[in-house]
Short mmCIF file of C-alpha atoms and ligand atoms in Angstrom, two decimals:
data_model
loop_
_atom_site.label_atom_id
_atom_site.label_comp_id
_atom_site.label_asym_id
_atom_site.label_seq_id
_atom_site.Cartn_x
_atom_site.Cartn_y
_atom_site.Cartn_z
CA MET A 23 5.96 -23.65 -25.49
CA THR A 24 9.63 -23.79 -24.71
CA THR A 25 11.77 -21.57 -26.87
CA THR A 26 14.53 -23.54 -28.49
CA SER A 27 17.99 -22.34 -27.65
CA PRO A 28 20.98 -21.94 -29.92
CA SER A 29 23.10 -22.67 -26.86
CA GLY A 30 22.27 -22.69 -23.17
CA ASP A 31 19.41 -24.23 -21.22
CA SER A 32 15.82 -24.04 -22.16
CA VAL A 33 12.77 -24.42 -19.94
CA HIS A 34 9.15 -23.36 -20.07
CA THR A 35 9.43 -20.75 -17.29
CA VAL A 36 12.36 -19.04 -15.63
CA VAL A 37 11.76 -17.63 -12.16
CA ILE A 38 14.13 -14.87 -11.06
CA GLY A 39 14.63 -14.98 -7.29
CA ALA A 40 14.18 -17.73 -4.69
CA GLY A 41 12.46 -15.68 -1.99
CA TYR A 42 9.00 -16.80 -0.90
CA ALA A 43 7.39 -15.32 -4.06
CA GLY A 44 9.72 -17.10 -6.46
CA LEU A 45 9.55 -20.38 -4.57
CA ALA A 46 5.74 -20.24 -4.48
CA ALA A 47 5.58 -19.46 -8.21
CA ALA A 48 7.92 -22.34 -9.01
CA LEU A 49 6.07 -24.82 -6.78
CA SER A 50 2.70 -23.88 -8.30
CA LEU A 51 4.10 -24.34 -11.81
CA VAL A 52 5.75 -27.65 -10.91
CA ASP A 53 2.50 -28.85 -9.29
CA ASN A 54 0.89 -28.00 -12.65
CA GLY A 55 3.48 -30.06 -14.56
CA THR A 56 5.31 -27.02 -15.98
CA ASP A 57 9.06 -27.14 -16.52
CA VAL A 58 10.70 -24.47 -14.32
CA LEU A 59 14.17 -23.15 -13.50
CA VAL A 60 14.69 -20.75 -10.57
CA LEU A 61 17.73 -18.48 -10.82
CA GLU A 62 18.81 -17.06 -7.46
CA ALA A 63 21.56 -14.47 -7.13
CA SER A 64 22.67 -15.26 -3.59
CA ASP A 65 24.01 -18.45 -2.02
CA ARG A 66 20.76 -19.26 -0.21
CA VAL A 67 16.99 -19.24 -0.67
CA GLY A 68 14.57 -17.16 1.42
CA GLY A 69 15.52 -13.63 0.33
CA ARG A 70 14.29 -11.18 2.95
CA VAL A 71 13.70 -14.12 5.31
CA HIS A 72 17.01 -15.31 6.74
CA SER A 73 17.30 -17.51 9.82
CA GLN A 74 20.64 -18.20 11.47
CA ARG A 75 21.51 -20.79 14.13
CA LEU A 76 24.01 -19.19 16.49
CA ASP A 77 26.81 -21.20 18.16
CA SER A 78 24.61 -21.53 21.25
CA GLY A 79 21.97 -23.29 19.14
CA VAL A 80 19.59 -20.33 19.35
CA VAL A 81 17.91 -19.53 16.01
CA VAL A 82 17.57 -15.84 15.16
CA ASP A 83 15.58 -14.36 12.28
CA HIS A 84 17.41 -11.45 10.70
CA GLY A 85 14.49 -10.72 8.35
CA GLY A 86 10.80 -11.68 8.28
CA GLN A 87 9.82 -13.81 11.24
CA TRP A 88 6.18 -13.61 12.35
CA VAL A 89 3.03 -15.25 11.02
CA GLY A 90 -0.52 -14.24 11.92
CA PRO A 91 -3.77 -16.25 11.93
CA THR A 92 -5.14 -14.68 8.72
CA GLN A 93 -1.93 -15.36 6.78
CA HIS A 94 -3.48 -18.51 5.35
CA ARG A 95 -0.99 -19.14 2.54
CA LEU A 96 2.08 -19.09 4.77
CA LEU A 97 0.30 -21.24 7.36
CA ALA A 98 -0.72 -23.71 4.62
CA ALA A 99 2.88 -23.92 3.35
CA ALA A 100 4.12 -24.44 6.92
CA GLU A 101 1.61 -27.24 7.37
CA ARG A 102 2.45 -28.83 4.01
CA PHE A 103 6.12 -29.03 4.97
CA GLY A 104 5.68 -29.76 8.69
CA CYS A 105 7.26 -26.52 9.97
CA ALA A 106 6.03 -25.91 13.53
CA THR A 107 5.12 -22.52 14.96
CA PHE A 108 4.72 -21.26 18.53
CA PRO A 109 3.08 -18.20 20.13
CA THR A 110 5.14 -15.03 20.44
CA TYR A 111 5.83 -14.38 24.14
CA ASP A 112 3.14 -11.85 25.03
CA THR A 113 2.66 -12.19 28.78
CA GLY A 114 3.07 -9.36 31.27
CA ASP A 115 3.63 -5.65 30.92
CA HIS A 116 5.06 -3.93 27.89
CA LEU A 117 7.15 -0.81 28.53
CA GLU A 118 7.36 2.54 26.80
CA LEU A 119 10.37 4.77 27.24
CA TRP A 120 10.02 8.53 26.65
CA ALA A 121 12.68 11.16 26.04
CA ASP A 122 12.42 12.36 29.67
CA GLY A 123 13.50 8.88 30.85
CA ASN A 124 9.98 8.00 32.00
CA CYS A 125 9.43 4.26 31.46
CA ARG A 126 5.73 3.32 31.76
CA PRO A 127 4.26 -0.19 31.82
CA PHE A 128 1.25 -0.84 29.57
CA ARG A 129 -0.87 -3.46 27.88
CA GLY A 130 -2.69 -3.05 24.55
CA ALA A 131 -2.10 0.08 22.41
CA GLY A 132 -0.55 2.15 25.23
CA PRO A 133 -1.01 3.19 28.89
CA VAL A 134 -4.69 4.18 29.36
CA ASP A 135 -3.68 7.63 30.66
CA GLY A 136 -0.43 7.81 28.68
CA PRO A 137 0.44 10.92 26.66
CA GLY A 138 -1.49 11.04 23.40
CA VAL A 139 -3.04 7.56 23.71
CA GLU A 140 -6.65 8.69 23.34
CA GLN A 141 -6.05 10.64 20.12
CA TYR A 142 -3.77 7.91 18.82
CA VAL A 143 -6.58 5.36 19.14
CA GLU A 144 -9.07 7.77 17.52
CA ALA A 145 -6.66 8.33 14.62
CA THR A 146 -6.21 4.61 14.01
CA GLU A 147 -9.99 4.13 14.02
CA ALA A 148 -10.33 6.95 11.47
CA ILE A 149 -7.68 5.24 9.30
CA ASP A 150 -9.60 1.95 9.44
CA LYS A 151 -12.79 3.72 8.29
CA LEU A 152 -11.04 5.16 5.24
CA ALA A 153 -9.15 1.93 4.48
CA VAL A 154 -12.29 -0.17 4.03
CA THR A 155 -13.08 1.84 0.89
CA VAL A 156 -9.84 0.79 -0.86
CA ASP A 157 -10.28 -1.54 -3.84
CA LEU A 158 -7.50 -4.08 -3.24
CA ASP A 159 -7.57 -5.79 -6.63
CA ASN A 160 -7.96 -2.60 -8.61
CA PRO A 161 -6.55 0.18 -6.38
CA GLY A 162 -7.06 2.75 -9.15
CA ALA A 163 -10.80 2.25 -8.84
CA THR A 164 -10.76 3.54 -5.24
CA GLU A 165 -12.97 6.62 -5.26
CA ARG A 166 -10.60 8.98 -3.40
CA ILE A 167 -7.26 7.63 -4.68
CA ALA A 168 -6.19 10.90 -6.37
CA GLU A 169 -6.81 12.93 -3.20
CA TRP A 170 -5.19 10.40 -0.87
CA ASP A 171 -2.17 9.69 -3.07
CA SER A 172 -1.48 13.46 -3.24
CA GLU A 173 -1.03 13.81 0.52
CA THR A 174 1.79 12.45 2.66
CA VAL A 175 0.98 10.59 5.86
CA GLN A 176 2.92 13.32 7.70
CA SER A 177 0.69 16.12 6.40
CA TYR A 178 -2.42 14.02 7.06
CA PHE A 179 -1.38 13.54 10.72
CA ASP A 180 -0.42 17.23 11.04
CA ARG A 181 -3.84 18.17 9.68
CA THR A 182 -6.00 15.77 11.67
CA VAL A 183 -4.21 15.06 14.97
CA ASP A 184 -3.72 17.99 17.42
CA ASP A 185 -1.85 16.20 20.16
CA ALA A 186 1.93 16.14 19.55
CA ASP A 187 2.35 12.96 21.63
CA ALA A 188 -0.35 11.19 19.61
CA ARG A 189 1.57 12.21 16.47
CA ARG A 190 4.75 10.77 18.02
CA ARG A 191 2.93 7.47 18.61
CA LEU A 192 1.59 7.47 15.05
CA ALA A 193 5.07 8.23 13.66
CA LEU A 194 6.54 5.25 15.51
CA ALA A 195 3.70 3.05 14.23
CA VAL A 196 4.52 4.12 10.66
CA GLN A 197 8.22 3.46 11.21
CA GLY A 198 7.43 0.07 12.73
CA VAL A 199 5.12 -1.11 9.95
CA TRP A 200 6.50 0.62 6.83
CA THR A 201 10.14 1.21 7.95
CA VAL A 202 9.97 4.79 6.64
CA GLU A 203 9.07 8.21 8.04
CA PRO A 204 5.48 9.47 7.65
CA ARG A 205 6.77 12.07 5.14
CA ASP A 206 7.91 9.28 2.78
CA ILE A 207 4.59 7.64 1.92
CA SER A 208 1.21 8.78 0.75
CA LEU A 209 -1.98 8.44 2.72
CA PHE A 210 -3.22 6.18 -0.07
CA HIS A 211 -0.34 3.73 0.27
CA LEU A 212 -0.88 3.59 4.03
CA LEU A 213 -4.62 2.96 3.54
CA PHE A 214 -4.00 0.32 0.85
CA TYR A 215 -1.57 -1.51 3.14
CA VAL A 216 -3.92 -1.32 6.14
CA ALA A 217 -6.78 -2.66 3.99
CA SER A 218 -4.59 -5.41 2.59
CA ALA A 219 -3.83 -6.62 6.14
CA GLY A 220 -7.47 -6.36 7.29
CA GLY A 221 -7.11 -3.35 9.61
CA PHE A 222 -4.61 -1.22 11.53
CA ASP A 223 -4.56 -3.52 14.58
CA GLN A 224 -3.74 -6.49 12.35
CA LEU A 225 -0.47 -4.77 11.49
CA MET A 226 0.34 -3.59 15.00
CA GLU A 227 -0.73 -6.24 17.49
CA THR A 228 0.41 -9.68 18.56
CA ALA A 229 -2.45 -12.01 19.68
CA GLY A 230 -4.79 -12.62 16.74
CA CYS A 231 -2.68 -10.33 14.52
CA ALA A 232 0.49 -10.26 12.38
CA GLN A 233 2.92 -10.82 15.25
CA GLU A 234 1.04 -13.79 16.77
CA ARG A 235 3.41 -16.71 16.09
CA ARG A 236 7.01 -17.55 15.24
CA PHE A 237 8.63 -20.55 13.60
CA VAL A 238 10.46 -23.08 15.78
CA GLY A 239 13.19 -23.53 13.16
CA GLY A 240 13.12 -19.88 12.05
CA ALA A 241 10.92 -18.37 9.34
CA GLN A 242 13.32 -19.50 6.62
CA SER A 243 12.54 -23.14 7.44
CA VAL A 244 9.46 -23.17 5.19
CA ALA A 245 11.48 -21.67 2.30
CA LEU A 246 14.19 -24.30 2.79
CA ALA A 247 11.57 -27.05 2.66
CA MET A 248 10.02 -25.58 -0.50
CA ALA A 249 13.49 -25.43 -2.04
CA GLU A 250 14.17 -29.04 -1.14
CA ARG A 251 11.01 -30.03 -3.00
CA LEU A 252 12.21 -28.07 -6.05
CA GLY A 253 15.68 -29.67 -5.84
CA GLU A 254 17.77 -29.22 -8.99
CA LYS A 255 15.27 -26.72 -10.35
CA ILE A 256 16.95 -24.01 -8.26
CA ARG A 257 20.32 -22.56 -9.24
CA LEU A 258 22.02 -20.54 -6.48
CA ASN A 259 24.80 -17.97 -7.04
CA THR A 260 23.26 -17.11 -10.41
CA PRO A 261 22.40 -13.40 -10.65
CA VAL A 262 20.30 -12.43 -13.65
CA THR A 263 21.74 -9.41 -15.42
CA HIS A 264 19.60 -9.03 -18.54
CA VAL A 265 16.27 -10.20 -19.93
CA GLU A 266 15.58 -10.06 -23.65
CA HIS A 267 11.93 -10.58 -24.52
CA SER A 268 9.75 -10.77 -27.61
CA ALA A 269 6.44 -12.25 -28.71
CA ASP A 270 8.27 -15.57 -29.27
CA GLY A 271 9.93 -16.04 -25.90
CA VAL A 272 12.53 -14.74 -23.47
CA ARG A 273 16.27 -15.02 -23.05
CA VAL A 274 17.53 -14.62 -19.49
CA ASP A 275 21.23 -13.81 -19.20
CA THR A 276 23.33 -14.74 -16.19
CA ASP A 277 27.05 -14.82 -15.49
CA ARG A 278 26.78 -18.55 -16.12
CA GLY A 279 25.23 -18.25 -19.57
CA PRO A 280 21.76 -17.69 -21.03
CA VAL A 281 18.55 -19.58 -20.32
CA TYR A 282 15.77 -19.59 -22.92
CA ALA A 283 12.13 -19.80 -21.91
CA SER A 284 8.58 -19.15 -22.90
CA HIS A 285 7.84 -16.97 -19.84
CA VAL A 286 9.76 -15.34 -17.02
CA VAL A 287 8.56 -14.48 -13.52
CA VAL A 288 10.51 -11.62 -11.95
CA ALA A 289 10.30 -12.32 -8.22
CA ALA A 290 13.17 -10.08 -7.10
CA SER A 291 12.33 -7.11 -4.85
CA PRO A 292 11.57 -3.86 -6.73
CA GLY A 293 14.93 -2.57 -5.45
CA ALA A 294 16.66 -5.54 -7.14
CA ALA A 295 14.44 -5.86 -10.22
CA VAL A 296 15.09 -2.25 -11.22
CA ARG A 297 18.78 -3.14 -11.52
CA ILE A 298 18.11 -5.83 -14.17
CA ARG A 299 18.38 -4.63 -17.79
CA PHE A 300 15.47 -5.40 -20.13
CA THR A 301 15.57 -5.41 -23.94
CA PRO A 302 13.42 -3.92 -25.30
CA THR A 303 13.02 -1.44 -22.45
CA LEU A 304 10.04 -2.04 -20.20
CA PRO A 305 6.96 0.17 -20.56
CA PRO A 306 7.54 3.52 -18.79
CA SER A 307 4.84 2.84 -16.17
CA ARG A 308 6.59 -0.32 -14.98
CA ASN A 309 9.98 1.40 -14.91
CA ARG A 310 8.60 4.37 -13.00
CA TRP A 311 6.83 2.08 -10.54
CA MET A 312 10.11 0.36 -9.67
CA GLU A 313 12.25 3.51 -9.75
CA ARG A 314 9.87 5.41 -7.48
CA SER A 315 9.26 2.58 -4.98
CA PRO A 316 12.33 2.68 -2.71
CA MET A 317 12.91 -0.16 -0.30
CA GLY A 318 12.24 0.55 3.37
CA GLU A 319 15.11 1.01 5.81
CA VAL A 320 15.35 -1.33 8.77
CA SER A 321 17.93 -3.07 10.93
CA LYS A 322 17.30 -5.91 13.36
CA ILE A 323 19.64 -6.38 16.29
CA HIS A 324 19.55 -9.52 18.45
CA THR A 325 21.01 -9.71 21.97
CA VAL A 326 21.18 -13.12 23.63
CA TYR A 327 21.18 -13.78 27.42
CA ASP A 328 21.35 -16.92 29.55
CA ARG A 329 17.63 -16.57 30.34
CA PRO A 330 14.71 -14.20 29.61
CA PHE A 331 15.35 -12.34 32.88
CA TRP A 332 12.71 -9.64 32.17
CA ARG A 333 9.98 -12.29 32.47
CA GLU A 334 10.92 -12.73 36.16
CA ARG A 335 9.84 -9.11 36.67
CA GLY A 336 6.49 -9.65 34.95
CA LEU A 337 7.65 -7.97 31.73
CA SER A 338 6.75 -9.17 28.23
CA GLY A 339 10.04 -7.96 26.73
CA GLN A 340 8.06 -5.72 24.34
CA ALA A 341 9.00 -2.05 24.45
CA THR A 342 8.38 1.09 22.41
CA VAL A 343 10.87 3.95 22.49
CA TYR A 344 10.08 7.64 21.85
CA GLY A 345 12.52 10.54 21.61
CA ASP A 346 15.91 10.59 19.95
CA ARG A 347 17.04 7.04 20.63
CA ASN A 348 17.85 4.85 17.63
CA VAL A 349 15.92 1.78 18.80
CA GLY A 350 12.21 2.06 17.99
CA VAL A 351 10.70 -1.20 19.21
CA VAL A 352 11.92 -4.25 21.15
CA PHE A 353 10.42 -7.75 21.27
CA ASP A 354 11.13 -10.92 23.22
CA ASN A 355 12.55 -13.26 20.57
CA SER A 356 13.53 -16.10 22.93
CA PRO A 357 13.21 -19.72 21.83
CA GLU A 358 9.88 -21.40 22.65
CA ALA A 359 10.98 -23.11 25.86
CA GLY A 360 12.81 -20.01 27.12
CA GLU A 361 16.11 -21.91 27.50
CA ALA A 362 17.84 -18.66 26.49
CA GLY A 363 16.70 -15.06 26.57
CA VAL A 364 16.69 -13.15 23.27
CA LEU A 365 15.67 -9.55 22.66
CA VAL A 366 15.30 -8.18 19.14
CA SER A 367 15.64 -4.42 18.68
CA PHE A 368 14.40 -2.65 15.54
CA ALA A 369 15.76 0.59 14.09
CA TYR A 370 13.82 2.12 11.19
CA GLY A 371 13.74 5.23 8.99
CA ASP A 372 15.71 8.17 10.45
CA ARG A 373 16.72 6.06 13.44
CA GLN A 374 18.13 3.33 11.16
CA ARG A 375 20.14 5.80 9.08
CA ARG A 376 21.62 7.46 12.19
CA TRP A 377 22.45 4.16 13.81
CA ALA A 378 23.89 2.46 10.70
CA ALA A 379 26.25 5.44 10.16
CA LEU A 380 27.97 4.76 13.51
CA PRO A 381 31.17 2.66 13.74
CA PRO A 382 30.44 -0.96 14.83
CA ALA A 383 31.49 -0.54 18.48
CA GLU A 384 29.31 2.56 18.84
CA ARG A 385 26.36 0.81 17.20
CA ARG A 386 26.57 -1.96 19.77
CA ALA A 387 27.01 0.47 22.68
CA ASP A 388 24.04 2.50 21.45
CA ILE A 389 21.71 -0.53 21.39
CA LEU A 390 22.88 -1.79 24.79
CA ALA A 391 22.43 1.67 26.37
CA THR A 392 18.79 1.74 25.28
CA LEU A 393 18.15 -1.84 26.41
CA GLY A 394 19.74 -0.94 29.77
CA ALA A 395 17.45 2.09 30.13
CA ILE A 396 14.44 -0.16 29.51
CA PHE A 397 15.31 -3.47 31.18
CA GLY A 398 18.13 -2.57 33.58
CA ASP A 399 21.87 -3.33 33.76
CA GLU A 400 21.46 -7.04 33.03
CA ALA A 401 20.42 -6.14 29.47
CA THR A 402 23.79 -4.45 28.85
CA ASN A 403 25.77 -7.71 29.13
CA PRO A 404 24.54 -10.08 26.43
CA LEU A 405 26.26 -13.40 25.72
CA ALA A 406 25.91 -12.75 21.99
CA TYR A 407 25.09 -9.79 19.76
CA THR A 408 24.14 -9.85 16.06
CA GLU A 409 22.95 -7.12 13.71
CA LYS A 410 21.58 -7.02 10.18
CA SER A 411 21.18 -3.79 8.25
CA TRP A 412 18.84 -4.49 5.32
CA PRO A 413 19.62 -1.43 3.17
CA GLU A 414 23.12 -2.90 2.88
CA ASP A 415 21.86 -6.31 1.75
CA ARG A 416 23.27 -6.87 -1.72
CA TRP A 417 20.18 -8.51 -3.21
CA ALA A 418 17.27 -7.03 -1.23
CA HIS A 419 18.49 -3.41 -1.04
CA GLY A 420 16.25 -2.84 2.00
CA GLY A 421 13.06 -3.98 3.67
CA TYR A 422 10.64 -4.92 4.94
CA ALA A 423 9.23 -3.91 1.55
CA ALA A 424 9.25 -1.26 -1.18
CA ASN A 425 7.02 1.75 -0.57
CA PRO A 426 5.67 3.62 -3.62
CA ALA A 427 6.31 7.35 -3.18
CA PRO A 428 3.38 9.79 -3.07
CA GLY A 429 1.72 10.00 -6.50
CA VAL A 430 3.03 6.67 -7.78
CA TRP A 431 -0.16 4.68 -7.21
CA VAL A 432 -2.28 7.20 -9.05
CA GLU A 433 0.22 7.85 -11.85
CA HIS A 434 1.51 4.32 -12.56
CA GLY A 435 -0.57 1.86 -10.53
CA ALA A 436 -2.92 0.81 -13.32
CA THR A 437 -0.29 -0.82 -15.53
CA GLY A 438 2.98 -0.42 -13.60
CA TRP A 439 2.08 -2.32 -10.43
CA ARG A 440 1.82 -5.94 -11.57
CA ALA A 441 0.34 -6.15 -15.08
CA PRO A 442 2.45 -8.57 -17.16
CA CYS A 443 4.68 -6.99 -19.81
CA GLY A 444 4.22 -9.53 -22.60
CA ARG A 445 5.91 -12.70 -21.38
CA ILE A 446 7.30 -11.02 -18.26
CA HIS A 447 5.24 -11.64 -15.12
CA TRP A 448 5.74 -9.78 -11.84
CA ALA A 449 5.71 -11.43 -8.43
CA GLY A 450 6.97 -10.34 -5.02
CA SER A 451 5.25 -9.29 -1.83
CA GLU A 452 4.82 -5.75 -3.19
CA THR A 453 2.46 -7.07 -5.89
CA ALA A 454 0.00 -8.74 -3.48
CA SER A 455 -3.55 -7.56 -2.81
CA VAL A 456 -3.72 -9.29 0.57
CA TRP A 457 -0.92 -9.02 3.13
CA ASN A 458 1.04 -6.77 0.78
CA GLY A 459 4.65 -6.52 1.99
CA TYR A 460 4.46 -9.72 4.04
CA ILE A 461 5.61 -13.30 3.49
CA ASP A 462 2.00 -14.36 3.00
CA GLY A 463 1.60 -11.73 0.28
CA ALA A 464 4.80 -12.92 -1.36
CA ILE A 465 3.41 -16.47 -1.57
CA ALA A 466 0.09 -15.17 -2.95
CA SER A 467 1.94 -13.13 -5.58
CA GLY A 468 3.96 -16.13 -6.74
CA GLN A 469 0.82 -18.22 -7.03
CA ARG A 470 -0.89 -15.42 -9.00
CA ALA A 471 2.05 -15.13 -11.42
CA ALA A 472 2.00 -18.92 -11.92
CA ASP A 473 -1.76 -18.76 -12.62
CA GLU A 474 -1.14 -16.09 -15.29
CA ILE A 475 1.33 -18.40 -17.04
CA ILE A 476 -0.90 -21.46 -16.73
CA ALA A 477 -3.81 -19.44 -18.13
CA ALA A 478 -1.66 -18.22 -21.04
CA ALA A 479 -0.78 -21.83 -21.89
CA THR A 480 -4.41 -22.99 -21.78
CA PRO A 481 -5.98 -22.88 -25.27
C1 FAD B 19 13.78 -7.02 8.79
C2 FAD B 19 12.54 -7.56 8.14
C3 FAD B 19 11.50 -7.99 8.94
C4 FAD B 19 10.32 -8.48 8.37
N1 FAD B 19 9.34 -9.01 9.17
C5 FAD B 19 8.32 -9.71 8.62
C6 FAD B 19 7.47 -10.53 9.41
O1 FAD B 19 7.69 -10.66 10.63
N2 FAD B 19 6.46 -11.20 8.80
C7 FAD B 19 6.25 -11.11 7.44
O2 FAD B 19 5.32 -11.75 6.94
N3 FAD B 19 7.06 -10.36 6.66
C8 FAD B 19 8.10 -9.70 7.21
N4 FAD B 19 8.99 -9.01 6.42
C9 FAD B 19 8.70 -8.87 4.98
C10 FAD B 19 8.96 -10.17 4.22
O3 FAD B 19 10.16 -10.75 4.67
C11 FAD B 19 9.03 -9.88 2.72
O4 FAD B 19 7.88 -9.17 2.30
C12 FAD B 19 9.08 -11.17 1.89
O5 FAD B 19 9.99 -12.08 2.43
C13 FAD B 19 9.46 -10.81 0.47
O6 FAD B 19 9.54 -11.98 -0.31
P1 FAD B 19 9.77 -11.89 -1.89
O7 FAD B 19 9.91 -13.27 -2.38
O8 FAD B 19 8.72 -11.01 -2.48
O9 FAD B 19 11.13 -11.07 -2.06
P2 FAD B 19 12.61 -11.44 -1.54
O10 FAD B 19 12.53 -12.16 -0.26
O11 FAD B 19 13.39 -10.16 -1.59
O12 FAD B 19 13.17 -12.45 -2.62
C14 FAD B 19 13.73 -12.00 -3.84
C15 FAD B 19 14.89 -12.91 -4.21
O13 FAD B 19 15.41 -12.47 -5.46
C16 FAD B 19 16.82 -12.59 -5.41
N5 FAD B 19 17.40 -11.70 -6.42
C17 FAD B 19 17.53 -10.35 -6.38
N6 FAD B 19 18.10 -9.90 -7.51
C18 FAD B 19 18.32 -10.97 -8.30
C19 FAD B 19 18.88 -11.14 -9.60
N7 FAD B 19 19.34 -10.12 -10.33
N8 FAD B 19 18.97 -12.40 -10.11
C20 FAD B 19 18.53 -13.48 -9.38
N9 FAD B 19 18.00 -13.36 -8.14
C21 FAD B 19 17.87 -12.12 -7.61
C22 FAD B 19 17.17 -12.22 -3.99
O14 FAD B 19 18.45 -12.70 -3.60
C23 FAD B 19 16.03 -12.88 -3.20
O15 FAD B 19 16.36 -14.19 -2.82
C24 FAD B 19 10.19 -8.51 6.96
C25 FAD B 19 11.25 -8.09 6.15
C26 FAD B 19 12.43 -7.63 6.73
C27 FAD B 19 13.57 -7.22 5.85
#
């Protein structure tokens, strides 16, 4: 059914947001013969995935960038649209820099005899054992959800891990994967996320895991190809401000007038969706879910050099940084053929807030000082420098993803997480059972929301 409109457009389904979730929802509906209109607030598609070609021709990914071998939906979309991938550079020694200036080479999880490594590995194995009991499709049915959602990850580590260095390693892992501090999330959310990825190592590692491959044209290339297929069905620069909904249909208001539809898919991040007004008001559980799921805090900083000089010294370009420095992790983000050298530095949680509060020149100096301490003086003289602070992004409000606060899964998960509210359907990587918080999960969520609508239309 398409609701008839007194004035304004009318379609069967409006999709709010042209990130991977919205694009996947729209493509699934179009493949099913359903009339769709995608309303996107910004001037581009891709959302939290944003690739930029620098003047030198080097492509940098300010947002999501990696794809792993079990991320079947993203790989299928890349194959459908002919977007090539290549292995992340993972050859040679990684480095870890400690507060005392000690810079140790390592391979795998950490130096075999490094501080806290043994207990760190034991702790991650213990997490995996608990995570396999999480019910991914019905998290509320997990036997120990009430207990685990009542405890922060910080208090769990304090309680179960004696070694302070192991706790430092675990804290950096939490920052790196969830872009928050261990005090910010519950043990249950951590376990759910680990289970949704297929294990702790899947989240952390490169070969065979989430960081295995990159896109030749940048991770946005698949989104751009999906958008090309949708053509005129996407309207950019069209923020949705208000959704009015009833048993008969929905009216979606934008600065450019209303659109009438039978169903709407909200595929904006929780941080953006909570800023849209709904009439009548959404059920309290859905509102609370969005209000109490703040977006993570991360910045990505790229430095570009004439060549990946660290490789000449047998280094992978991957580094982890402990202590008070603002950079947490560094990766080699050079183009496939290595015709230029690119390092990407990540700042998350407390580090991100400290770093983002600095004036621009100090931010740059801060990053280069850490890269110099890890890779030597050559790292302090990049040809180009770019930074992207996601909490300041107007339409994402943060990243990588939203993290429900302690208690939210158990209090509001059953109906607030992704259950449709009448004709309103929820998509977005945060609503995925598998690869929650990742591009692959975003695609899965869009396809699930489309299936809900197709099922509702089937007599
Ligand atoms: C720095 C960073 C690194 C990451 N690294 C990886 C990685 O390597 N691999 C990986 O798989 N994932 C990664 N992620 C996570 C991944 O990018 C996201 O989970 C995924 O892209 C989310 O897609 P989405 O469609 O659910 O949401 P979004 O991408 O946020 O899309 C939502 C869209 O809705 C639009 N919108 C918002 N408000 C409105 C409104 N009122 N009206 C209309 N439109 C609106 C937004 O502009 C946006 O285009 C990373 C994320 C970040 C930020």
